[in-house]
PDB file of C-alpha atoms in Angstrom:
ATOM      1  CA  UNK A 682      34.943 -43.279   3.428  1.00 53.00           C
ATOM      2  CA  UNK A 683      32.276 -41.734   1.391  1.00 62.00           C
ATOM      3  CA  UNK A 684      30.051 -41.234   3.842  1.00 66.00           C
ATOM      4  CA  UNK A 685      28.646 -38.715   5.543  1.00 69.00           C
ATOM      5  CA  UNK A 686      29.339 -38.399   9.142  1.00 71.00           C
ATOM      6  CA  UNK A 687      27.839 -34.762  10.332  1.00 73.00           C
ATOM      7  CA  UNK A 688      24.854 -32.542   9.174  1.00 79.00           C
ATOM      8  CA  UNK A 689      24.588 -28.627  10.286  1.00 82.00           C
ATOM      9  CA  UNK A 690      21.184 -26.930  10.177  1.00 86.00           C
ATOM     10  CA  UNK A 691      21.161 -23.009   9.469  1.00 90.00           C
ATOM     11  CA  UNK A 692      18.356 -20.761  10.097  1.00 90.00           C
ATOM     12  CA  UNK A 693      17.548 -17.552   8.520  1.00 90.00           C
ATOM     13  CA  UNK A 694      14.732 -15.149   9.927  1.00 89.00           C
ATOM     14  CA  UNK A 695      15.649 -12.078   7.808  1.00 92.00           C
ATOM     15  CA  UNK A 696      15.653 -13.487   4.606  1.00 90.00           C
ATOM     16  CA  UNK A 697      19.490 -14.466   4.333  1.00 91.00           C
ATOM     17  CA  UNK A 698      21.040 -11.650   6.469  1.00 95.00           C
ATOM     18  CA  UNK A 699      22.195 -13.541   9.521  1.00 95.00           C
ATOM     19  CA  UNK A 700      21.792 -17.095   9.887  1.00 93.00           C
ATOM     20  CA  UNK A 701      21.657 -19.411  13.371  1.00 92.00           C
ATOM     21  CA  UNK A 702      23.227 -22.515  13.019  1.00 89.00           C
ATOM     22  CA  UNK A 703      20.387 -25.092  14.880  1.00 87.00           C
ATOM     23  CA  UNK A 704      20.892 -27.706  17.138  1.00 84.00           C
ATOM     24  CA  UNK A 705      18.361 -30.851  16.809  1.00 84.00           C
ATOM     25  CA  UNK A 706      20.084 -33.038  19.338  1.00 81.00           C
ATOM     26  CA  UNK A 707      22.299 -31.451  21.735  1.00 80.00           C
ATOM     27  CA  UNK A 708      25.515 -33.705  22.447  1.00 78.00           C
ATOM     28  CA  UNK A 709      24.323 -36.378  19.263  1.00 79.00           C
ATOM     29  CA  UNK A 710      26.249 -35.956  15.788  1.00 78.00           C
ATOM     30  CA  UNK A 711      22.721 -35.984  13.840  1.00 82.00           C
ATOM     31  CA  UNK A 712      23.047 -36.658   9.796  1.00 87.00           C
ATOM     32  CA  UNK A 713      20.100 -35.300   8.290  1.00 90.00           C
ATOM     33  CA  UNK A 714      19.246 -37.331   5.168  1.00 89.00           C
ATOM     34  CA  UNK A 715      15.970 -35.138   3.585  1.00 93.00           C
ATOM     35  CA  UNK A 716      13.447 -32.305   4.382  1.00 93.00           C
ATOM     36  CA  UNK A 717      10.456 -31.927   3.186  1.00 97.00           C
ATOM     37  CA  UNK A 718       8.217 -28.507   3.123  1.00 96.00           C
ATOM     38  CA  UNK A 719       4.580 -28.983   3.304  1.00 97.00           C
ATOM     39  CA  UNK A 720       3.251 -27.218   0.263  1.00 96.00           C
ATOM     40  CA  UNK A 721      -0.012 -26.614   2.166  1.00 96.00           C
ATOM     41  CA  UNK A 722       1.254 -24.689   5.146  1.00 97.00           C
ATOM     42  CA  UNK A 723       4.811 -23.501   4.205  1.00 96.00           C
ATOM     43  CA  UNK A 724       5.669 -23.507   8.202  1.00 96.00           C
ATOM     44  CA  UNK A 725       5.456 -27.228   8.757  1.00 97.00           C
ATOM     45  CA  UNK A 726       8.608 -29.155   8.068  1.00 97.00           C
ATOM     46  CA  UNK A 727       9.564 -32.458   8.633  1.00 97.00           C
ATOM     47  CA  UNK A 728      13.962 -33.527   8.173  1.00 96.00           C
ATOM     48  CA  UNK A 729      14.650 -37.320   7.526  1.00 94.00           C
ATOM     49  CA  UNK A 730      17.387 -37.959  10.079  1.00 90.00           C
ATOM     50  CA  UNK A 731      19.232 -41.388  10.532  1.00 80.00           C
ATOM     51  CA  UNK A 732      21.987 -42.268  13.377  1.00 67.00           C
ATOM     52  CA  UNK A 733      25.938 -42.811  12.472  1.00 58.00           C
ATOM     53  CA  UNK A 734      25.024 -46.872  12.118  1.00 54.00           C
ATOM     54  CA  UNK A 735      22.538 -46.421   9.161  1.00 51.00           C
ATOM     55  CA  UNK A 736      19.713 -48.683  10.852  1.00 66.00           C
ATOM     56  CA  UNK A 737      17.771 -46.190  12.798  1.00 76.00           C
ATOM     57  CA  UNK A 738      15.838 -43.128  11.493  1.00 88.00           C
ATOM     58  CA  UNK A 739      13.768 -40.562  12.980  1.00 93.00           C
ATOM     59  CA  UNK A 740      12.015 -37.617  11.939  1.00 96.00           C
ATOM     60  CA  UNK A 741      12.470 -34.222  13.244  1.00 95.00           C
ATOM     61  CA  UNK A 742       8.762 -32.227  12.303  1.00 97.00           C
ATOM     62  CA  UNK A 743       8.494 -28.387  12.648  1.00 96.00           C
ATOM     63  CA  UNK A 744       5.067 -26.302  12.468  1.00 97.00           C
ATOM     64  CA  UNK A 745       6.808 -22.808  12.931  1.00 95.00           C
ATOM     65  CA  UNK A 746       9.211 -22.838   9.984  1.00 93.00           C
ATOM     66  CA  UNK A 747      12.038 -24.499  11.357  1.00 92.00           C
ATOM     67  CA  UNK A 748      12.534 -22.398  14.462  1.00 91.00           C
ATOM     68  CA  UNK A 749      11.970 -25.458  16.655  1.00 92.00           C
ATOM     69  CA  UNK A 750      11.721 -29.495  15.995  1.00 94.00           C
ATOM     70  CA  UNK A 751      10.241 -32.349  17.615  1.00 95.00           C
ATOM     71  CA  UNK A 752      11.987 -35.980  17.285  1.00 93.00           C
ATOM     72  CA  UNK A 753       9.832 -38.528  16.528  1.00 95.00           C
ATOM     73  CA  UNK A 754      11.293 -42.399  15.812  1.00 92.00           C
ATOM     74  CA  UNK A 755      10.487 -43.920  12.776  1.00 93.00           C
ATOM     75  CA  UNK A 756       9.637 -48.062  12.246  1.00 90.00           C
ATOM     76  CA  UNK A 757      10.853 -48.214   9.171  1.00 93.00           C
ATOM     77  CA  UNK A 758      13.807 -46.713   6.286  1.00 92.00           C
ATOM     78  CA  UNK A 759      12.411 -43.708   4.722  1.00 94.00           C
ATOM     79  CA  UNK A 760      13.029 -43.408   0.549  1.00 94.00           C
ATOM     80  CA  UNK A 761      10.994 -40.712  -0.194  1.00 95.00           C
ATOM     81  CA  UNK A 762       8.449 -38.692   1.896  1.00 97.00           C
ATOM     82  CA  UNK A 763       5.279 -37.025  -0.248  1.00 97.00           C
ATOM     83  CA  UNK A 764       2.593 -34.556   1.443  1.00 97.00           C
ATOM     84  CA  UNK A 765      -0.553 -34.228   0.602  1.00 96.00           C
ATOM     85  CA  UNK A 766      -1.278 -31.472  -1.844  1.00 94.00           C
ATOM     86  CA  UNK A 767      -4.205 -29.428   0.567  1.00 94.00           C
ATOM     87  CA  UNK A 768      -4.184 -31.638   3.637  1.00 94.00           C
ATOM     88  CA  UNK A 769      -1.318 -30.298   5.672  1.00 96.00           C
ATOM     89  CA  UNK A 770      -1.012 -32.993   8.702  1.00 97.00           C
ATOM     90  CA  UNK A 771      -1.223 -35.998   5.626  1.00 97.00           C
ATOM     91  CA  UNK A 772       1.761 -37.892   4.429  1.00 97.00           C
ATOM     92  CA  UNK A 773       2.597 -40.992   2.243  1.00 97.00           C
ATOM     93  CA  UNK A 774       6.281 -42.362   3.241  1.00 96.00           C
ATOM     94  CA  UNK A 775       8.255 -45.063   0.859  1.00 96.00           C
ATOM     95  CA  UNK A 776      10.306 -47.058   2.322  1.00 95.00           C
ATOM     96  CA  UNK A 777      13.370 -48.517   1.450  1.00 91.00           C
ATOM     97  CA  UNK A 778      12.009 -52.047   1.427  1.00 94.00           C
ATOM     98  CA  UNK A 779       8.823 -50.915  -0.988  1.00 94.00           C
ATOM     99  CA  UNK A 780       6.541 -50.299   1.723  1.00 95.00           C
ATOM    100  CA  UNK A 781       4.080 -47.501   1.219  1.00 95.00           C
ATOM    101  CA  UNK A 782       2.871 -45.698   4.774  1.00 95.00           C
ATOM    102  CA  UNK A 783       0.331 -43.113   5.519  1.00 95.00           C
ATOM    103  CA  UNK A 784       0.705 -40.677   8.499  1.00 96.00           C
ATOM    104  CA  UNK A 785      -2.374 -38.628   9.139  1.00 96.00           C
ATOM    105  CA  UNK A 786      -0.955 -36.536  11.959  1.00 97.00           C
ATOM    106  CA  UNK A 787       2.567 -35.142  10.469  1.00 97.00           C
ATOM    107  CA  UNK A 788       4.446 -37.982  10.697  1.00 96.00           C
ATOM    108  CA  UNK A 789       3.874 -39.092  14.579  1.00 96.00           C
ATOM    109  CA  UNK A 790       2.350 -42.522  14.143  1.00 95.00           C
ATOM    110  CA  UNK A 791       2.246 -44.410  10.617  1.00 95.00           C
ATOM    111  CA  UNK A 792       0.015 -47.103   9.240  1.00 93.00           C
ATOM    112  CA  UNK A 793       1.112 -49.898   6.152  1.00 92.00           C
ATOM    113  CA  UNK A 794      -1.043 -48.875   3.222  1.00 91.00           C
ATOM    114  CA  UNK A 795       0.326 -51.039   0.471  1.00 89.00           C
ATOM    115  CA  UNK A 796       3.694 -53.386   0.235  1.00 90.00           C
ATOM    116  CA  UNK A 797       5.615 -54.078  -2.825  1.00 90.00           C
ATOM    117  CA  UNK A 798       5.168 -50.434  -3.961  1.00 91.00           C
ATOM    118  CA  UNK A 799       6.879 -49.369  -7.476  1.00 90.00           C
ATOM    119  CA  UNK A 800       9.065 -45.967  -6.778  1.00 90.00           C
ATOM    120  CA  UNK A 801       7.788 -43.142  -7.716  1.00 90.00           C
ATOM    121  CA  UNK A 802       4.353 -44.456  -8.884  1.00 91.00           C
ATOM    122  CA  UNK A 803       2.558 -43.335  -5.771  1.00 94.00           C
ATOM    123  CA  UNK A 804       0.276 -40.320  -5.965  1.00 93.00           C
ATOM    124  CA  UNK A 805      -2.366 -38.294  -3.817  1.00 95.00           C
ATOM    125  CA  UNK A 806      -5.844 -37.774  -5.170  1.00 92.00           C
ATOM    126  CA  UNK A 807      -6.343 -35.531  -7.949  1.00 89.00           C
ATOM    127  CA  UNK A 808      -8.500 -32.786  -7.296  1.00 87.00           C
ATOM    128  CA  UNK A 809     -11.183 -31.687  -9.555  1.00 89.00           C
ATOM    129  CA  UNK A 810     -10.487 -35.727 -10.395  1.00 89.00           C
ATOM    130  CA  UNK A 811     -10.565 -38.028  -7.557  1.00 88.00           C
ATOM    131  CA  UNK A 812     -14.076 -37.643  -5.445  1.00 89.00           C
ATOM    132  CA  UNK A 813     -12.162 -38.377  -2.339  1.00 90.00           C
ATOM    133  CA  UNK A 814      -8.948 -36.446  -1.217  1.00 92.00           C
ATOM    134  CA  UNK A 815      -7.575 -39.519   0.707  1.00 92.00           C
ATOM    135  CA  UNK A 816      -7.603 -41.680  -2.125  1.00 91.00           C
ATOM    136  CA  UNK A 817      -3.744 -42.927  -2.846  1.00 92.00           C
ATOM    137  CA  UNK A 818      -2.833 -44.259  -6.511  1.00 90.00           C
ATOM    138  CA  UNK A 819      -0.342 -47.105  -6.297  1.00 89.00           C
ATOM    139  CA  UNK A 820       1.257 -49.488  -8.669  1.00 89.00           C
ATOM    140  CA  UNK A 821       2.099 -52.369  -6.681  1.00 87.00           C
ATOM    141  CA  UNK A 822       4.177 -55.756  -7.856  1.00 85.00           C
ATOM    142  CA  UNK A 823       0.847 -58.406  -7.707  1.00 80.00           C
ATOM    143  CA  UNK A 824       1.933 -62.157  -6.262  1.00 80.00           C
ATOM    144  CA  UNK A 825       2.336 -63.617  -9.409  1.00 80.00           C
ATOM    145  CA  UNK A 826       5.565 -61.465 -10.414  1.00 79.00           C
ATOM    146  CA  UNK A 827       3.412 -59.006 -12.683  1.00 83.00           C
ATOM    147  CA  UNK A 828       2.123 -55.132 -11.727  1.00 85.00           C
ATOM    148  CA  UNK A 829      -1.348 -53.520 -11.144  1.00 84.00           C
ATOM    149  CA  UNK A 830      -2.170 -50.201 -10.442  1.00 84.00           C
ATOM    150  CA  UNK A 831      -4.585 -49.876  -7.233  1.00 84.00           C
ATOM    151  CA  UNK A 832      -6.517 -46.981  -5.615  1.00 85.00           C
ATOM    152  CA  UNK A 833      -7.537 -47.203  -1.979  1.00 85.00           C
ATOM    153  CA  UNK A 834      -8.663 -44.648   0.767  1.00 88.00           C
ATOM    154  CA  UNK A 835      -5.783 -44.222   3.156  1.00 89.00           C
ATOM    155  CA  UNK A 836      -8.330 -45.130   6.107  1.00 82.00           C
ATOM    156  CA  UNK A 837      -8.043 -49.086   6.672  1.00 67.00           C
ATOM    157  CA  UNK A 838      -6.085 -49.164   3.333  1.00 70.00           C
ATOM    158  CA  UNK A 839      -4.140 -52.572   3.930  1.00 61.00           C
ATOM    159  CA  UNK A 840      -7.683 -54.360   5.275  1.00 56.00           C
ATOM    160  CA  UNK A 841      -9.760 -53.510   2.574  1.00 53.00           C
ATOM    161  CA  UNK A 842      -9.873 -54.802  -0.869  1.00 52.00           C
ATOM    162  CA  UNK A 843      -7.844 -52.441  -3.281  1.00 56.00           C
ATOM    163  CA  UNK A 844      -9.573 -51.164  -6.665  1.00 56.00           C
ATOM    164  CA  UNK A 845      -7.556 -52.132  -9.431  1.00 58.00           C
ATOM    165  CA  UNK A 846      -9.447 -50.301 -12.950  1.00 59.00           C
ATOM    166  CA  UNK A 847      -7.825 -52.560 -15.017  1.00 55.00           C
ATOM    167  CA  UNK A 848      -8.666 -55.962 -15.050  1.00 56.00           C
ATOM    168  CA  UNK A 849      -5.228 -57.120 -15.302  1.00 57.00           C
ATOM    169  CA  UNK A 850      -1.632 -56.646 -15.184  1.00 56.00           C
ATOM    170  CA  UNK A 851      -0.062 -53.159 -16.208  1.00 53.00           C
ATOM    171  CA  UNK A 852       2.443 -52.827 -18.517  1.00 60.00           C
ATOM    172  CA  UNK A 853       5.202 -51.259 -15.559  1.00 55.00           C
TER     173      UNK A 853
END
């Protein structure tokens, strides 16, 4: 059918010698769709995992490399998952739908930052650029059909008004 129906999880705590095959959901076929390794603390993990009917997801989120996981439900489609750089409990999720989220705890609770998101065009702060570390570039479809690029802090994101350095559209 083209689809895939069953995911299996292997473990390795000697480097590749033996390997323990993990169970996230005892008794529940589980398809994992994506992990992601925070590159700020190597131990934290968090596995993109959706049910057999493709319209639930949840997220499975390790701090001790994988050797356990918590399940945490998700409110929305996850694209693409993107941790901050030095912040280790910070993440950006895109949705499927062009929604751009910000978790500040791991990826337990999630607030909208930004809809209409382009893929891909999302970034953290820059360090040694940006002043503030929770500053999130986006480029964003406007109402008018056209794109801007925005910056915003991740705090209160979607009630405050975004910066947008250029005056007008961008050239997408």
């Amino acid at each position: 059918m083209g689809k895939v129906l069953e995911s299996s999880l292997w473990r390795s705590s000697d480097f590749g010698t033996t390997y323990t095959k993990l169970t996230l959901q005892p008794g529940v076929t589980t398809v994992i769709d994506n992990f992601y390794i925070c590159p700020a603390n190597k131990r934290k993990i968090i596995l993109v995992s959706s049910s057999l009917g493709d319209r639930e997801q949840s997220l499975f989120l390790s701090t001790d490399e994988g050797a356990t996981f918590q399940k945490y439900p998700v409110p929305f489609l996850v694209e693409m998952l993107l941790f901050h750089p030095k912040e280790e409990d910070k993440v950006l999720a895109y949705t499927k739908d062009s929604k751009l989220y910000v978790s500040s705890d791991l990826g337990k609770k999630w607030t909208l930052l930004q809809e209409r998101v382009t893929k891909d065009h999302v970034f953290w702060a820059v360090s040694g650029v940006d002043d503030d570390p929770n500053l999130v570039h986006v480029e964003a479809q406007d109402l008018s059909g056209g794109y801007r690029y925005y910056t915003c802090l991740i705090y209160n994101c979607s009630a405050q008004p975004h910066i947008a350095p250029f005056s007008g559209p961008i050239d997408r």
